[in-house]
């Protein structure tokens, strides 16, 4: 089975920064990752894409975080990172790591972590 684990959340003041980390593991199977990304879900809101990065390094960002957040990837470690900068109260949410990959098949499948809480408050 594939396991996705996030870390790095916490309580920060507006304008502060965090680095969120995500690692995917798949003991005993061949797991090929295509895309890693971050989603977030705020109270009372739908889960939304924050950023993702594919195997070639191409990135996508939500308009609300563009120029403030940066996603990066260490493919050798099956890891992805989200540098969140100039945080605003509206960034408060549970941040989830998403991994799109295959375990020997043709079609990509989504794998999710349990989330890490980011709270931005004075």
Coordinates of N, CA, C and O in Angstrom, one line a residue:
X1 N 0.8 -1.2 0.0 CA 0.0 0.0 0.0 C 0.9 1.2 0.0 O 2.0 1.2 0.5
X2 N 0.3 2.3 -0.5 CA 1.0 3.6 -0.6 C 0.6 4.4 0.6 O -0.6 4.5 0.9
X3 N 1.6 5.0 1.2 CA 1.4 5.9 2.4 C 1.9 7.3 2.1 O 3.1 7.4 1.6
X4 N 1.2 8.3 2.4 CA 1.5 9.7 2.2 C 1.5 10.4 3.5 O 0.4 10.3 4.2
X5 N 2.5 11.0 3.9 CA 2.6 11.7 5.2 C 3.1 13.1 5.1 O 4.1 13.4 4.4
X6 N 2.4 14.1 5.7 CA 2.7 15.5 5.7 C 3.2 15.9 7.1 O 2.8 15.3 8.1
X7 N 4.0 17.0 7.1 CA 4.4 17.6 8.3 C 4.8 19.0 8.0 O 4.8 19.5 6.9
X8 N 4.9 19.8 9.1 CA 5.4 21.1 9.0 C 4.4 22.2 9.3 O 4.8 23.4 9.3
X9 N 3.2 21.9 9.5 CA 2.2 22.9 9.9 C 2.4 23.4 11.2 O 3.2 23.0 12.0
X10 N 1.6 24.5 11.5 CA 1.8 25.1 12.8 C 1.0 26.4 12.9 O 0.3 26.8 12.0
X11 N 1.2 27.1 14.0 CA 0.6 28.4 14.2 C 1.6 29.5 13.9 O 2.7 29.5 14.4
X12 N 1.2 30.4 13.0 CA 2.1 31.5 12.6 C 1.3 32.8 12.6 O 0.1 32.8 12.4
X13 N 2.0 33.9 12.7 CA 1.4 35.2 12.6 C 1.3 35.7 11.2 O 2.0 35.2 10.3
X14 N 0.3 36.6 10.8 CA 0.3 37.1 9.5 C 1.6 37.6 9.0 O 2.3 38.3 9.8
X15 N 2.0 37.3 7.8 CA 3.3 37.6 7.3 C 4.4 36.6 7.5 O 5.5 36.7 6.9
X16 N 4.1 35.6 8.3 CA 5.0 34.6 8.6 C 5.1 33.5 7.5 O 4.4 33.6 6.5
X17 N 6.0 32.6 7.7 CA 6.3 31.5 6.7 C 6.4 30.2 7.4 O 6.8 30.0 8.5
X18 N 6.2 29.1 6.6 CA 6.4 27.8 7.0 C 6.9 27.0 5.8 O 6.7 27.4 4.6
X19 N 7.4 25.8 6.1 CA 7.8 24.8 5.1 C 7.0 23.5 5.4 O 7.2 22.9 6.4
X20 N 6.2 23.2 4.5 CA 5.4 21.9 4.6 C 6.1 20.8 3.8 O 6.6 21.1 2.7
X21 N 6.2 19.6 4.4 CA 6.9 18.5 3.8 C 5.9 17.3 3.5 O 5.0 17.1 4.3
X22 N 6.1 16.6 2.5 CA 5.3 15.4 2.2 C 6.3 14.3 1.7 O 7.1 14.6 0.8
X23 N 6.1 13.1 2.2 CA 6.8 12.0 1.7 C 5.9 10.8 1.4 O 5.0 10.5 2.2
X24 N 6.1 10.2 0.3 CA 5.3 9.0 -0.1 C 6.1 7.8 -0.1 O 7.3 7.8 -0.5
X25 N 5.6 6.7 0.5 CA 6.3 5.5 0.6 C 5.4 4.4 0.1 O 4.2 4.4 0.2
X26 N 6.0 3.3 -0.5 CA 5.3 2.2 -1.0 C 6.1 0.9 -0.8 O 6.7 0.4 -1.8
X27 N 6.2 0.4 0.4 CA 7.0 -0.8 0.6 C 6.6 -2.0 -0.2 O 5.4 -2.3 -0.2
X28 N 7.5 -2.6 -0.8 CA 7.3 -3.9 -1.5 C 6.6 -3.8 -2.8 O 6.4 -4.9 -3.4
X29 N 6.4 -2.6 -3.4 CA 5.7 -2.5 -4.7 C 6.5 -1.5 -5.5 O 7.2 -0.6 -5.0
X30 N 6.3 -1.6 -6.8 CA 6.9 -0.6 -7.7 C 5.9 0.6 -7.8 O 4.7 0.4 -8.2
X31 N 6.3 1.7 -7.4 CA 5.4 2.9 -7.4 C 6.1 4.0 -8.1 O 7.2 4.5 -7.8
X32 N 5.4 4.5 -9.2 CA 6.0 5.5 -10.1 C 5.1 6.8 -9.9 O 3.9 6.7 -10.2
X33 N 5.7 7.8 -9.4 CA 5.0 9.1 -9.1 C 5.1 10.0 -10.3 O 6.1 10.3 -10.9
X34 N 3.9 10.5 -10.8 CA 3.9 11.5 -11.8 C 3.8 12.9 -11.3 O 4.6 13.7 -11.6
X35 N 2.8 13.1 -10.4 CA 2.6 14.5 -9.9 C 2.5 14.4 -8.4 O 1.8 13.6 -7.8
X36 N 3.1 15.4 -7.7 CA 2.8 15.6 -6.3 C 2.3 17.0 -6.1 O 2.7 18.0 -6.9
X37 N 1.4 17.2 -5.2 CA 0.8 18.5 -5.0 C 0.3 18.7 -3.6 O 0.3 17.8 -2.7
X38 N -0.2 19.9 -3.4 CA -0.8 20.3 -2.1 C -2.2 20.8 -2.4 O -2.4 21.6 -3.3
X39 N -3.1 20.4 -1.5 CA -4.5 20.9 -1.5 C -4.7 21.4 -0.1 O -4.0 21.1 0.8
X40 N -5.7 22.2 0.1 CA -6.1 22.7 1.4 C -7.6 22.8 1.5 O -8.3 22.9 0.6
X41 N -8.1 22.7 2.8 CA -9.5 22.8 3.1 C -9.7 23.6 4.3 O -9.2 23.2 5.4
X42 N -10.3 24.8 4.1 CA -10.6 25.6 5.3 C -12.0 25.3 5.8 O -12.8 24.7 5.1
X43 N -12.3 25.7 7.1 CA -13.6 25.4 7.7 C -14.7 25.9 6.8 O -14.7 27.1 6.4
X44 N -15.7 25.1 6.5 CA -16.8 25.5 5.7 C -16.6 25.6 4.2 O -17.5 26.1 3.5
X45 N -15.4 25.3 3.8 CA -15.0 25.4 2.4 C -14.7 24.1 1.7 O -14.4 23.1 2.4
X46 N -14.8 24.1 0.4 CA -14.4 22.9 -0.3 C -12.9 22.8 -0.4 O -12.2 23.8 -0.3
X47 N -12.4 21.5 -0.5 CA -11.0 21.3 -0.7 C -10.5 21.9 -2.1 O -11.2 21.7 -3.1
X48 N -9.4 22.7 -2.1 CA -9.0 23.3 -3.3 C -7.5 23.0 -3.5 O -6.7 22.8 -2.6
X49 N -7.2 23.0 -4.8 CA -5.8 22.9 -5.2 C -5.0 24.1 -4.8 O -5.4 25.2 -5.1
X50 N -3.9 23.9 -4.2 CA -2.9 25.0 -3.9 C -1.8 25.1 -4.9 O -1.6 26.1 -5.5
X51 N -1.1 23.9 -5.1 CA 0.0 23.9 -6.0 C 0.3 22.4 -6.3 O 0.0 21.5 -5.5
X52 N 0.8 22.2 -7.5 CA 1.3 20.9 -7.8 C 2.6 21.0 -8.7 O 2.8 22.0 -9.3
X53 N 3.3 19.9 -8.8 CA 4.5 19.8 -9.6 C 4.6 18.4 -10.2 O 4.4 17.4 -9.6
X54 N 4.9 18.4 -11.5 CA 5.0 17.1 -12.2 C 6.4 16.6 -12.2 O 7.4 17.2 -11.7
X55 N 6.6 15.5 -12.9 CA 7.9 14.8 -12.9 C 9.0 15.7 -13.5 O 10.2 15.6 -13.2
X56 N 8.6 16.5 -14.5 CA 9.5 17.3 -15.2 C 9.8 18.7 -14.6 O 10.5 19.5 -15.1
X57 N 9.1 19.0 -13.5 CA 9.3 20.2 -12.7 C 8.3 21.3 -13.1 O 8.4 22.4 -12.5
X58 N 7.3 21.0 -13.9 CA 6.3 22.0 -14.2 C 5.4 22.2 -13.1 O 5.0 21.2 -12.4
X59 N 5.0 23.4 -12.8 CA 4.2 23.7 -11.6 C 2.9 24.4 -12.0 O 2.8 25.1 -13.0
X60 N 1.9 24.3 -11.1 CA 0.6 25.0 -11.2 C 0.4 25.6 -9.8 O 0.6 24.9 -8.8
X61 N -0.2 26.8 -9.7 CA -0.6 27.4 -8.5 C -2.0 28.0 -8.5 O -2.4 28.5 -9.6
X62 N -2.7 27.9 -7.4 CA -3.9 28.6 -7.3 C -3.7 30.1 -7.3 O -2.6 30.6 -6.9
X63 N -4.6 30.9 -7.9 CA -4.4 32.3 -8.0 C -4.2 33.0 -6.6 O -3.5 33.9 -6.5
X64 N -4.8 32.4 -5.6 CA -4.8 33.0 -4.3 C -3.4 32.9 -3.6 O -3.1 33.6 -2.7
X65 N -2.6 32.0 -4.1 CA -1.3 31.8 -3.5 C -0.1 32.1 -4.5 O 1.1 32.1 -4.0
X66 N -0.4 32.3 -5.7 CA 0.6 32.6 -6.7 C 1.5 33.8 -6.2 O 1.0 34.8 -5.8
X67 N 2.8 33.6 -6.3 CA 3.8 34.6 -5.9 C 4.0 34.7 -4.4 O 4.9 35.4 -3.9
X68 N 3.3 33.8 -3.7 CA 3.6 33.7 -2.2 C 4.0 32.3 -1.8 O 4.8 32.2 -0.9
X69 N 3.5 31.3 -2.5 CA 3.9 29.9 -2.2 C 4.8 29.4 -3.3 O 4.6 29.7 -4.4
X70 N 5.7 28.4 -2.9 CA 6.5 27.8 -3.8 C 6.5 26.3 -3.6 O 6.8 25.9 -2.4
X71 N 6.3 25.5 -4.6 CA 6.3 24.1 -4.5 C 7.6 23.5 -5.1 O 8.1 24.1 -6.1
X72 N 8.2 22.5 -4.4 CA 9.4 21.9 -4.9 C 9.3 20.4 -4.7 O 8.4 19.9 -4.0
X73 N 10.3 19.7 -5.3 CA 10.2 18.3 -5.3 C 11.6 17.6 -5.3 O 12.5 18.1 -5.9
X74 N 11.7 16.6 -4.5 CA 12.9 15.7 -4.5 C 12.5 14.4 -4.9 O 12.0 13.6 -4.1
X75 N 12.5 14.1 -6.2 CA 12.0 12.8 -6.8 C 12.7 11.6 -6.2 O 12.1 10.5 -6.0
X76 N 14.0 11.7 -5.9 CA 14.8 10.6 -5.4 C 14.3 10.2 -4.0 O 14.4 9.0 -3.7
X77 N 13.7 11.1 -3.3 CA 13.1 10.8 -2.0 C 11.6 10.7 -2.0 O 11.0 10.5 -0.9
X78 N 11.0 10.7 -3.1 CA 9.5 10.8 -3.2 C 8.9 11.8 -2.3 O 8.0 11.6 -1.6
X79 N 9.5 13.0 -2.3 CA 9.2 14.0 -1.4 C 8.8 15.3 -2.2 O 9.3 15.6 -3.2
X80 N 7.9 16.1 -1.6 CA 7.5 17.4 -2.1 C 7.4 18.3 -0.9 O 7.1 18.0 0.2
X81 N 7.7 19.6 -1.2 CA 7.7 20.6 -0.2 C 6.9 21.8 -0.7 O 6.8 22.1 -1.8
X82 N 6.3 22.5 0.3 CA 5.6 23.7 0.0 C 6.1 24.8 0.9 O 5.9 24.7 2.1
X83 N 6.8 25.8 0.3 CA 7.2 26.9 1.1 C 6.1 28.0 1.0 O 5.7 28.5 0.0
X84 N 5.5 28.2 2.2 CA 4.4 29.2 2.3 C 4.9 30.4 2.9 O 5.4 30.4 4.0
X85 N 4.8 31.5 2.2 CA 5.3 32.8 2.6 C 4.3 33.9 2.7 O 3.2 33.8 2.0
X86 N 4.6 34.9 3.4 CA 3.6 36.1 3.6 C 2.2 35.6 3.9 O 1.3 35.9 3.2
X87 N 2.1 34.7 4.9 CA 0.8 34.1 5.2 C -0.2 35.1 5.6 O 0.1 36.0 6.3
X88 N -1.4 34.8 5.2 CA -2.6 35.6 5.5 C -3.6 34.8 6.4 O -3.6 33.5 6.3
X89 N -4.4 35.4 7.1 CA -5.4 34.6 7.9 C -6.3 33.7 7.0 O -6.6 32.6 7.5
X90 N -6.6 34.1 5.8 CA -7.4 33.3 4.9 C -6.6 32.1 4.4 O -7.2 31.2 3.7
X91 N -5.3 32.0 4.7 CA -4.6 30.7 4.4 C -4.8 29.6 5.4 O -4.3 28.5 5.2
X92 N -5.5 30.0 6.5 CA -5.7 29.0 7.5 C -6.5 27.8 7.0 O -7.6 28.0 6.4
X93 N -6.0 26.6 7.1 CA -6.7 25.4 6.6 C -5.9 24.2 6.9 O -4.7 24.3 7.4
X94 N -6.5 23.1 6.7 CA -5.7 21.8 6.7 C -5.1 21.6 5.4 O -5.8 21.6 4.4
X95 N -3.8 21.4 5.3 CA -3.1 21.2 4.0 C -2.8 19.7 3.8 O -2.3 19.1 4.7
X96 N -3.3 19.2 2.7 CA -3.2 17.8 2.3 C -2.2 17.6 1.2 O -2.2 18.3 0.2
X97 N -1.3 16.6 1.3 CA -0.5 16.2 0.2 C -1.2 15.3 -0.7 O -1.9 14.3 -0.2
X98 N -1.1 15.5 -2.0 CA -1.7 14.6 -3.0 C -0.6 14.0 -3.9 O 0.3 14.8 -4.3
X99 N -0.6 12.8 -4.1 CA 0.3 12.1 -5.0 C -0.5 11.4 -6.1 O -1.4 10.6 -5.8
X100 N -0.1 11.6 -7.3 CA -0.6 10.9 -8.5 C 0.4 10.0 -9.0 O 1.5 10.4 -9.4
X101 N 0.1 8.7 -9.0 CA 1.1 7.7 -9.5 C 0.5 6.4 -9.9 O -0.7 6.2 -9.8
X102 N 1.3 5.5 -10.3 CA 0.9 4.2 -10.8 C 1.7 3.1 -10.0 O 2.8 3.3 -9.6
X103 N 1.0 2.0 -9.8 CA 1.6 0.8 -9.2 C 1.6 -0.4 -10.2 O 1.2 -1.5 -9.9
X104 N 2.1 -0.1 -11.4 CA 2.3 -1.1 -12.4 C 1.2 -1.0 -13.5 O 1.3 -1.7 -14.5
X105 N 0.2 -0.2 -13.3 CA -0.9 -0.1 -14.2 C -0.7 1.1 -15.2 O 0.3 1.8 -15.1
X106 N -1.7 1.4 -16.0 CA -1.6 2.5 -16.9 C -2.2 3.8 -16.4 O -1.6 4.8 -16.6
X107 N -3.3 3.7 -15.6 CA -4.0 4.9 -15.1 C -3.4 5.4 -13.8 O -3.1 4.6 -12.9
X108 N -3.3 6.7 -13.7 CA -2.9 7.4 -12.5 C -4.0 7.2 -11.4 O -5.2 7.3 -11.7
X109 N -3.5 7.1 -10.2 CA -4.4 7.0 -9.1 C -3.9 8.1 -8.0 O -2.8 8.3 -7.9
X110 N -4.9 8.6 -7.3 CA -4.6 9.6 -6.3 C -4.4 9.0 -4.9 O -5.2 8.1 -4.5
X111 N -3.4 9.5 -4.2 CA -3.1 9.1 -2.9 C -3.0 10.3 -2.0 O -2.5 11.3 -2.4
X112 N -3.6 10.2 -0.8 CA -3.7 11.4 0.0 C -3.1 11.2 1.4 O -3.2 10.1 2.0
X113 N -2.5 12.2 1.9 CA -2.1 12.2 3.3 C -3.2 12.6 4.2 O -4.3 12.9 3.8
X114 N -2.9 12.6 5.5 CA -4.0 12.9 6.5 C -4.1 14.4 6.8 O -5.0 14.8 7.5
X115 N -3.1 15.2 6.3 CA -3.2 16.6 6.5 C -2.4 17.2 7.6 O -2.1 16.5 8.6
X116 N -2.0 18.4 7.5 CA -1.3 19.1 8.5 C -1.9 20.5 8.6 O -2.2 21.2 7.6
X117 N -2.2 20.9 9.9 CA -2.9 22.2 10.1 C -2.0 23.4 10.0 O -0.9 23.4 10.6
X118 N -2.4 24.4 9.3 CA -1.8 25.7 9.2 C -2.8 26.7 9.7 O -3.9 26.8 9.2
X119 N -2.4 27.4 10.8 CA -3.2 28.4 11.4 C -2.5 29.7 11.3 O -1.4 29.8 11.9
X120 N -3.1 30.8 10.7 CA -2.5 32.1 10.6 C -3.3 33.0 11.5 O -4.5 33.3 11.1
X121 N -2.8 33.5 12.5 CA -3.6 34.4 13.5 C -2.6 35.3 14.3 O -1.5 34.9 14.6
X122 N -3.1 36.5 14.6 CA -2.3 37.4 15.4 C -2.4 37.0 16.8 O -3.4 36.4 17.3

